[in-house]
Coordinates of C-alpha atoms in Angstrom, one line a residue:
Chain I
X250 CA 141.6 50.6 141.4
X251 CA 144.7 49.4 143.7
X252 CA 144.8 50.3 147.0
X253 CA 147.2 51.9 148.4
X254 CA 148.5 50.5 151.9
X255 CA 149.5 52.4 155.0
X256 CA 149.7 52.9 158.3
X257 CA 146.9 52.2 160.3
X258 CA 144.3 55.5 158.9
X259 CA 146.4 54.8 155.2
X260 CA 143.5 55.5 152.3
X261 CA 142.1 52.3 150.5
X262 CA 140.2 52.9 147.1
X263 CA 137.0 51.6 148.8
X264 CA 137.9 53.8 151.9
X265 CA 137.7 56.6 149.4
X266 CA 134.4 55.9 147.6
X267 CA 132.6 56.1 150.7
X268 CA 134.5 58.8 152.6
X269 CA 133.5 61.2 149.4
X270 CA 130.1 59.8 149.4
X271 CA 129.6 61.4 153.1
X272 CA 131.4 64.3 152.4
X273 CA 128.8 65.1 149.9
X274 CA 126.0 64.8 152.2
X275 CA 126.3 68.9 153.4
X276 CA 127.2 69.8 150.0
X277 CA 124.5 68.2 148.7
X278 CA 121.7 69.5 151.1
X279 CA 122.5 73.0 150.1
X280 CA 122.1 72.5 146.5
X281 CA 118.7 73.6 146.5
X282 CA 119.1 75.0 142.5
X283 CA 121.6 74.8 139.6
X284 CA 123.5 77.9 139.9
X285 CA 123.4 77.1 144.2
X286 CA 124.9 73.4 143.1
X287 CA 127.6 75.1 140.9
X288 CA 128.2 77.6 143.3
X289 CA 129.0 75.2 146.0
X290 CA 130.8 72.4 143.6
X291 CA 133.3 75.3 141.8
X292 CA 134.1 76.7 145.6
X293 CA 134.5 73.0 146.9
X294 CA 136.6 72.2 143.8
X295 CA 138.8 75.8 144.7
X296 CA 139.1 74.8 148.2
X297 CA 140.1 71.5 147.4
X298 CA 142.7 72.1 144.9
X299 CA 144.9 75.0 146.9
X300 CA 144.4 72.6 150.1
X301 CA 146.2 69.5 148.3
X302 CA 149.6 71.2 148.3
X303 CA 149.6 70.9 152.0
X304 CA 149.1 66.9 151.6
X305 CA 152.8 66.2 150.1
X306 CA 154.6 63.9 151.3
X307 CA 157.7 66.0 152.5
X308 CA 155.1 67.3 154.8
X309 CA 153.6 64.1 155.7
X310 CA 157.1 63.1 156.7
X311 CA 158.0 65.2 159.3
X312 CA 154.4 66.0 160.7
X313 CA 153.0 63.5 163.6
X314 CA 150.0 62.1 162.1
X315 CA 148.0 63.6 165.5
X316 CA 148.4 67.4 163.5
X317 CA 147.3 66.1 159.7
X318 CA 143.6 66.1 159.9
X319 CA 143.6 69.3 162.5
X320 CA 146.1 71.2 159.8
X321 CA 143.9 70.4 157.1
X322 CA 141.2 72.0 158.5
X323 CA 142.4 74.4 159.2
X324 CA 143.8 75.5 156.2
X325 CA 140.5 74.9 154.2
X326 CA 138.5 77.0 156.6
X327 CA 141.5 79.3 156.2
X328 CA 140.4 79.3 152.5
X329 CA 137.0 78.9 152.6
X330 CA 137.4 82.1 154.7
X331 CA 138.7 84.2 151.5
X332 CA 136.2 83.0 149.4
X333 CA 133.3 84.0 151.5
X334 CA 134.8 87.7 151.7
X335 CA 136.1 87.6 148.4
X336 CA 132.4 86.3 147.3
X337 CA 130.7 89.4 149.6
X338 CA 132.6 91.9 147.8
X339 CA 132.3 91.0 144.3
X340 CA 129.2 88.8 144.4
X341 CA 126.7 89.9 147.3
X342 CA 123.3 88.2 145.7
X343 CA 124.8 85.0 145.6
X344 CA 126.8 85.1 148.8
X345 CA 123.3 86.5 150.5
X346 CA 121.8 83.3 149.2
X347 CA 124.3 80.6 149.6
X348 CA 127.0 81.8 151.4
X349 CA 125.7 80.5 154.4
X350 CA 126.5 76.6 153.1
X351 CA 130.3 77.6 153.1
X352 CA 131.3 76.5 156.5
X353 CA 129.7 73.2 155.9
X354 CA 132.4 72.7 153.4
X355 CA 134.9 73.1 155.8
X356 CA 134.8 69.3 157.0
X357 CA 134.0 68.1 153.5
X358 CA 137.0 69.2 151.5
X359 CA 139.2 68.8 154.6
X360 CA 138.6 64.7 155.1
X361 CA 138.4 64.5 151.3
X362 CA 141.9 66.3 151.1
X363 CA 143.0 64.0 154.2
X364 CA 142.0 60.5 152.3
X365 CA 143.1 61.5 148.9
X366 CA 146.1 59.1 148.1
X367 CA 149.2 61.1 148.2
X368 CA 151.5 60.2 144.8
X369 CA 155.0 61.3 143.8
X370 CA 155.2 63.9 141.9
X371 CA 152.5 66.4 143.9
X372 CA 151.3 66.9 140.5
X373 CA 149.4 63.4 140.6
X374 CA 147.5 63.9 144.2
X375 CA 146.3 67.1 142.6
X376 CA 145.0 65.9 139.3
X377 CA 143.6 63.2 141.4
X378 CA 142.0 65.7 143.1
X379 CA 141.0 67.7 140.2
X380 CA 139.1 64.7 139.1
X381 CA 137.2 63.9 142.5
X382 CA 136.0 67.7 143.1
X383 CA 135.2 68.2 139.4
X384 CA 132.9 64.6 139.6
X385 CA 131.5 66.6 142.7
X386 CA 130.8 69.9 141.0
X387 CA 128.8 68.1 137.9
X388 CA 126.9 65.8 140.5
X389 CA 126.3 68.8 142.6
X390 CA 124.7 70.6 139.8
X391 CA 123.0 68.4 138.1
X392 CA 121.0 67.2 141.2
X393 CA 121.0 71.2 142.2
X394 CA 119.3 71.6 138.6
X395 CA 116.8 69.0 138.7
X396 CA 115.6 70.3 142.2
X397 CA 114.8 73.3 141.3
X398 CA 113.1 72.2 138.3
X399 CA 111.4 69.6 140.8
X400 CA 110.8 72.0 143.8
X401 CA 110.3 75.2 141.5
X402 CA 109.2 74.7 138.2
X403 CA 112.0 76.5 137.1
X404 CA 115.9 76.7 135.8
X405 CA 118.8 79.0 136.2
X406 CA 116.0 81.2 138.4
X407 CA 119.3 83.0 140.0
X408 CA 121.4 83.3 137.1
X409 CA 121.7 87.3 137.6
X410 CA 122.9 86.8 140.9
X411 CA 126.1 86.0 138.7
X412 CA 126.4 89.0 137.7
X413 CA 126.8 91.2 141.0
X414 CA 124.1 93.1 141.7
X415 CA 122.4 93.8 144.6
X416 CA 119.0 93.9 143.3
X417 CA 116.9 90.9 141.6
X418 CA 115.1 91.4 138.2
X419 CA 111.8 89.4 138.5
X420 CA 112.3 86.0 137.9
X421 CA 111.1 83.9 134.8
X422 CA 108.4 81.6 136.3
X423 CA 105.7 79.3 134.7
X424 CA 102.2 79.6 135.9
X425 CA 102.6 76.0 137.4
X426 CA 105.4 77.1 138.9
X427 CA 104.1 78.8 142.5
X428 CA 103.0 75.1 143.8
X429 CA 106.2 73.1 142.9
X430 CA 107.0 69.6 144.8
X431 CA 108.1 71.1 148.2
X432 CA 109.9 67.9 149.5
X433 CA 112.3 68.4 146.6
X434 CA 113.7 71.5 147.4
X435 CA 113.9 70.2 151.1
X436 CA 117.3 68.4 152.4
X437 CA 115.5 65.2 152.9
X438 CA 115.5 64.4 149.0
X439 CA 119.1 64.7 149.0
X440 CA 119.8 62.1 151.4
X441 CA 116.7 59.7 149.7
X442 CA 118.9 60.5 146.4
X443 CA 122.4 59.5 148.2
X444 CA 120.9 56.7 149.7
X445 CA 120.0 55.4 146.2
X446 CA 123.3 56.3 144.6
X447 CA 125.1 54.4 147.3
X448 CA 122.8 51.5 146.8
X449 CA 123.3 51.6 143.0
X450 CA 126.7 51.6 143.2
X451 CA 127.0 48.5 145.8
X452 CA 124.2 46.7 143.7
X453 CA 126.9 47.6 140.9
X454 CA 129.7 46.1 142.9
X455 CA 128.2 43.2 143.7
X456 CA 127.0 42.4 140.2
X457 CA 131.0 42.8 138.8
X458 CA 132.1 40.4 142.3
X459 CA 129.6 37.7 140.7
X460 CA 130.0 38.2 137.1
X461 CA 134.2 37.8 138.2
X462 CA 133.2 34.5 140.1
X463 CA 131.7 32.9 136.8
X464 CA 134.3 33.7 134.9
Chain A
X154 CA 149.8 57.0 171.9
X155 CA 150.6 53.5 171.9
X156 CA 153.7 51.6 171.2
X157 CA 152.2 50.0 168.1
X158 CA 150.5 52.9 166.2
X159 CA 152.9 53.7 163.8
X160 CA 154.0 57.8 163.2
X161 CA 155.3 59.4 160.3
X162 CA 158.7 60.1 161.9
X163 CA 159.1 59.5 165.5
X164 CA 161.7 62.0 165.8
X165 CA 159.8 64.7 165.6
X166 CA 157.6 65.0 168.8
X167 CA 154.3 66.7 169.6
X168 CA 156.0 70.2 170.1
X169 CA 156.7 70.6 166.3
X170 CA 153.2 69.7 165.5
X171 CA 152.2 72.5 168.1
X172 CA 154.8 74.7 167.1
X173 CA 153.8 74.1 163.0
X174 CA 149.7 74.4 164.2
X175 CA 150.5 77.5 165.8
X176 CA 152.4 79.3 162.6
X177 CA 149.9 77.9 160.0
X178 CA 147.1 80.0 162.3
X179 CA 148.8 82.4 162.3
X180 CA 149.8 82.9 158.3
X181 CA 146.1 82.0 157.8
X182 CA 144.9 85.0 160.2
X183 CA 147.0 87.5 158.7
X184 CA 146.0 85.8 154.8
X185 CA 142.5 86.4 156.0
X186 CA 142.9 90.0 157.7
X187 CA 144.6 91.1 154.4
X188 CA 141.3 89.9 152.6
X189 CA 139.3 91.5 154.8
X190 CA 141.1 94.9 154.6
X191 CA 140.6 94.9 150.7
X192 CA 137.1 93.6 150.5
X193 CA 135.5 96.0 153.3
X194 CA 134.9 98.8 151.6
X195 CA 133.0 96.9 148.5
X196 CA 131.6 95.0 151.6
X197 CA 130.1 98.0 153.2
X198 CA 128.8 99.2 150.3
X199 CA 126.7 96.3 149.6
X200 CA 125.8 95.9 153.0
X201 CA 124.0 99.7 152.0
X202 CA 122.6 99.2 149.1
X203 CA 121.2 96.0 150.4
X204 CA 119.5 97.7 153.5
X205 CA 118.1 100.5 151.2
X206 CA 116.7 98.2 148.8
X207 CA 115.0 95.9 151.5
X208 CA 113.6 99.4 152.8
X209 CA 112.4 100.2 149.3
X210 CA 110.1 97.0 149.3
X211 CA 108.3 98.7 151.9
X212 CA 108.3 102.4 150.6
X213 CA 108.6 102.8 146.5
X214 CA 112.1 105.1 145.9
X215 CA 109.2 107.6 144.2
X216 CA 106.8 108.0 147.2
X217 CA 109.4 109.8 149.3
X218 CA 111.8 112.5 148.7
X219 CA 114.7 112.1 152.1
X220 CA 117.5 110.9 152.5
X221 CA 116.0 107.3 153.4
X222 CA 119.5 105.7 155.2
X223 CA 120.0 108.9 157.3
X224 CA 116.9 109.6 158.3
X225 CA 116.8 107.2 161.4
X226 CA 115.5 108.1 165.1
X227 CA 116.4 105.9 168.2
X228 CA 113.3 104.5 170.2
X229 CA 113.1 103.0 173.5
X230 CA 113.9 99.4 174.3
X231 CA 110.8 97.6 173.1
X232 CA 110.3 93.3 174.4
X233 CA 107.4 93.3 172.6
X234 CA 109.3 93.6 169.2
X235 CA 112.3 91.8 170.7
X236 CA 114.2 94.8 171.5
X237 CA 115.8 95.3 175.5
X238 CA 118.1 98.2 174.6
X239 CA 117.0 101.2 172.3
X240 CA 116.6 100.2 168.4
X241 CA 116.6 102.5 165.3
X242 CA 114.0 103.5 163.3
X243 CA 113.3 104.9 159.9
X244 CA 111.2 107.6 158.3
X245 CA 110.3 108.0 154.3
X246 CA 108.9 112.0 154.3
X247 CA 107.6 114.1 151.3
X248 CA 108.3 117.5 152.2
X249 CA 108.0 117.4 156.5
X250 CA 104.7 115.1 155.7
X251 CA 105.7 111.4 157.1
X252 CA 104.8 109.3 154.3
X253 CA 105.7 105.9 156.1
X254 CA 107.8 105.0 159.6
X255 CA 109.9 101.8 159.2
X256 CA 109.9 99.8 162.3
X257 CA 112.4 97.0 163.1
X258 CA 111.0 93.5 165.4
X259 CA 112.4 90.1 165.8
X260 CA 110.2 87.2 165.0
X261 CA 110.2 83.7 166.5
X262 CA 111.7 81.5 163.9
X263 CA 112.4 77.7 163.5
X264 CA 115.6 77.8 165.0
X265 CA 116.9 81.3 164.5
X266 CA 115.4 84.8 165.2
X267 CA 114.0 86.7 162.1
X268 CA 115.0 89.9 161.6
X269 CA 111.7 92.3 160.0
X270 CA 111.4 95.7 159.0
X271 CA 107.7 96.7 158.8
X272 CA 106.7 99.9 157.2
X273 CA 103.5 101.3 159.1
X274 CA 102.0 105.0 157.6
X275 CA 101.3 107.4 160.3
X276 CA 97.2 106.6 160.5
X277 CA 98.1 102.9 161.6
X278 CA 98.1 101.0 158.6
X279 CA 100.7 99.0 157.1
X280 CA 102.4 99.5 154.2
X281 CA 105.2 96.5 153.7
X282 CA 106.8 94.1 155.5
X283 CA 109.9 93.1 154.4
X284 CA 112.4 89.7 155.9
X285 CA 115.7 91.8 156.4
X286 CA 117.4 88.6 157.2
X287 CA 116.4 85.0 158.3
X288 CA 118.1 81.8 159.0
X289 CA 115.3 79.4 158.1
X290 CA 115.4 75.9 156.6
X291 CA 116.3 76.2 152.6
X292 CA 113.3 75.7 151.0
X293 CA 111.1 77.3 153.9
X294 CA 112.6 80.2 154.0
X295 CA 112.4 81.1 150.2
X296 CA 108.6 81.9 150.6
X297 CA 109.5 84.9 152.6
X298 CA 111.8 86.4 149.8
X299 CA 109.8 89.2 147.8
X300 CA 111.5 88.0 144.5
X301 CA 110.6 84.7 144.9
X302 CA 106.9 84.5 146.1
X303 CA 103.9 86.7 146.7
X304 CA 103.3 85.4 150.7
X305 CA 104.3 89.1 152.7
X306 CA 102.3 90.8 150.5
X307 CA 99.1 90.0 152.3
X308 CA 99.8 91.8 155.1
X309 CA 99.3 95.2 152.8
X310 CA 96.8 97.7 154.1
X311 CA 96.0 95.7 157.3
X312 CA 95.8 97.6 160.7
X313 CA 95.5 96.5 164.3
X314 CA 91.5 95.6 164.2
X315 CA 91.6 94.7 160.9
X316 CA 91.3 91.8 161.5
X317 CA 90.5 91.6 164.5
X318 CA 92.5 90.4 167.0
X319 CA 92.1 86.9 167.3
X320 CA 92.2 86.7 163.3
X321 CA 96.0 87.4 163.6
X322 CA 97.2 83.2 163.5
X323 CA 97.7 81.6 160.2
X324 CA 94.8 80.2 158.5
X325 CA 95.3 76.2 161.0
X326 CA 95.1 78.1 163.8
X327 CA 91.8 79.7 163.4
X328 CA 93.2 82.7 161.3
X329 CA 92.7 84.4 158.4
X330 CA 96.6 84.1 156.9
X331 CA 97.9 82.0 154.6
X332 CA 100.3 79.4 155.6
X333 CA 104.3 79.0 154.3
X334 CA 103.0 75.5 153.7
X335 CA 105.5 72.8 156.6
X336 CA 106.4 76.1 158.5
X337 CA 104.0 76.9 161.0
X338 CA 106.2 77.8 164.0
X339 CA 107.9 81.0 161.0
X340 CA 104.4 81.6 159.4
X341 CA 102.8 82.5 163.4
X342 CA 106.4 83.9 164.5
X343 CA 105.9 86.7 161.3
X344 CA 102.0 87.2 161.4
X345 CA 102.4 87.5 165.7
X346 CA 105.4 89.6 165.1
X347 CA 103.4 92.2 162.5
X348 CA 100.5 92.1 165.2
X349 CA 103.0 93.0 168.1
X350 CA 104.9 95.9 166.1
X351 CA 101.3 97.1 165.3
X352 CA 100.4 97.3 169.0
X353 CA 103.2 98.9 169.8
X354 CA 102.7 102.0 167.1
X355 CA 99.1 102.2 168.6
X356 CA 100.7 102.3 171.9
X357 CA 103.8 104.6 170.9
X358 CA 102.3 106.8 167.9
X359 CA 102.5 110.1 169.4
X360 CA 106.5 109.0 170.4
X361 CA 107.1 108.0 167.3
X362 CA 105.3 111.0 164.8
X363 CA 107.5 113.6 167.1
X364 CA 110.9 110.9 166.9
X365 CA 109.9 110.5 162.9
X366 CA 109.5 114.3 162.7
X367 CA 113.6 115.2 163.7
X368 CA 115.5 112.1 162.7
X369 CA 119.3 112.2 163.5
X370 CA 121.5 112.4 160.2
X371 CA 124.4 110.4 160.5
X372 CA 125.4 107.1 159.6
X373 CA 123.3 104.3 159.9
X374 CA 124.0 102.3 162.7

């Protein structure tokens, strides 16, 4: 990927990689299940694609830098905001469950939004941005998914709170499901997992550098 | 600011980032007061039908015949239970028999207080406790969700000397309760908190069977 240059706080494609890699540490914690990963990867996706208009570079242009990252944020909180009363009215199991996690996407989405390299026509930042947060909402539930089977034994356990009501139907559990592996349902696998992602991908990176070198 | 740090267009100082700062909180306040107007009736609702079904954990919809959500009474502040000004309580009757008085108490969590309603029948017993709301770590806190695992239901039929006193710690400490297993500081905040809420309905019961007897109607506060 070419970087693009800047002034100063200008995004690099390695500035990028690692910037969204820390942005999905909060995200990430609070995927504790499949449908709680989806959850939080759709409304991250949402909040990232209506806070890219604000990014253009007419915008940009007449803005001091100094207001950028304070505008951003506020204008995903701003959205994040609607979602979580939106998500009350319509979808009160899922916003009782997870609905706390929203304001932890406030700083997530904003400093992806804020590094995401602005192209001409607006378009192009916000297919750009399409790809980023919908890489983030199939990583989010796929880990989400395979800690609940880890942690709980189960999958798609809070399916039904899709549907809007108030009140759960019993859950489909297997017997060995009551004693899962606790330390996967817990934040501290997440950041294990991130850790090894990261190291995978500069393990990956090095290996291409060399490989280049021969050649 | 320095000389050398570049800015998008010099021009334009820091009064028109105030000034564009300013109007972008304010379009986002009245975006979100708009929301808010639409959704807070649907909100309200839920916030109902939540309550009532938390209170129906503790008392079946069948074994009572009031009006569950109106039929509160106001008690005197109680530290015990985590209350300094006067709290409300709830009453399930058949007929003018109480069938089961719902008291609210605050237990010590992790971080956050946990919010209780435990359902106590009028010889001293108790007939549910349910988690009305708890900010615990994910994970942690699931064990304390009815749907999700079996771990309040222990406290069913207990009564202040049953077990006796010094019983009332989780099973590390001595106890006879099981553990939420990596949370002991919630598992003693709830089993203490159930204790405490029982000592204060032996302390209180003749208060509280007359309060329980003439609940105020009226929306629940």
């Amino acid at each position: 990927m070419k970087a693009t240059t800047g002034p100063g706080i200008a995004p690099t494609s390695t500035g990028i990689v690692w910037l969204c890699l820390a942005a999905m540490v909060a995200p990430m914690a609070a995927s504790i299940t499949l449908i709680s990963g989806l959850f939080i990867g759709l409304i991250m996706v949402a909040t990232l694609l209506l806070t890219i208009p604000f990014r253009t570079r007419a915008l940009r242009s007449w803005l001091p830098t100094e207001f950028h990252i304070p505008s951003l944020l506020l204008i995903s909180a701003g959205w994040l905001t609607v979602f979580d009363l939106i998500l009350s009215a319509w979808l009160p199991a899922l916003r009782a469950s997870y609905g706390v996690y929203l304001p932890v996407l406030t700083v997530a989405t904003a400093a992806v939004a804020w590094r995401i390299p602005t192209q001409r026509p607006v378009l192009r930042t916000s297919q750009y941005a399409a790809i980023i947060s919908g890489l983030y909402l199939l990583t989010l539930t796929l880990l989400g998914g395979l800690r609940e089977l880890l942690s709980q034994g189960t999958l798609l356990s809070d399916a039904w709170m899709l549907t809007g009501a108030v009140i759960a139907p019993p859950a489909l559990t297997t017997p060995s499901a009551s004693y899962g592996f606790l330390l996967a349902g817990l934040p501290p696998t997440v950041f294990l997992l991130l850790g090894l992602v990261a190291a995978a991908i500069k393990a990956w990176r090095l290996n291409a550098d060399q490989k280049n070198k021969s050649n | 600011m320095t000389e050398t740090e570049p800015r998008a267009n010099p021009s334009f100082g820091i009064l028109t980032g105030i000034a564009w700062l300013v109007s972008l909180a304010v379009l986002v306040a009245m975006l979100i007061t708009l929301i808010a107007q639409i959704t807070e009736p649907r909100i309200a609702h839920h916030r109902q039908a939540g309550f009532l079904a938390k209170l129906h954990e503790i008392v079946p919809a069948k074994s009572y015949d009031n009006d569950l959500l109106d039929s509160h009474f106001t008690l005197t502040s109680a530290p015990s239970l985590g209350f300094d000004a006067p709290f409300p309580a709830y009453v399930a009757r058949r007929g003018t028999a109480v069938v089961t008085v719902i008291l609210p108490a605050i237990a010590q969590g992790y971080k956050e207080p946990i919010r209780l309603l435990i359902g106590i029948t009028p010889d001293g017993r108790l007939a549910g406790v349910s988690v009305q709301n708890h900010q615990e770590t994910p994970g942690y806190g699931e064990r304390m969700d009815r749907n999700k695992s079996s771990w309040l239901d222990q406290f069913f039929g207990l009564s202040l000397g049953n077990p006796p006193d010094q019983e009332w710690e989780p099973r590390k400490d001595g106890g006879q309760f099981d553990q939420i297993s990596g949370a002991t500081i919630t598992t003693r905040g709830v089993i203490h908190a159930v204790r405490d809420t029982l000592r204060y309905y032996a302390d209180h019961r003749n208060d509280i069977l007359t309060a329980a007897a003439h609940p105020t109607s009226g929306q629940t506060p």
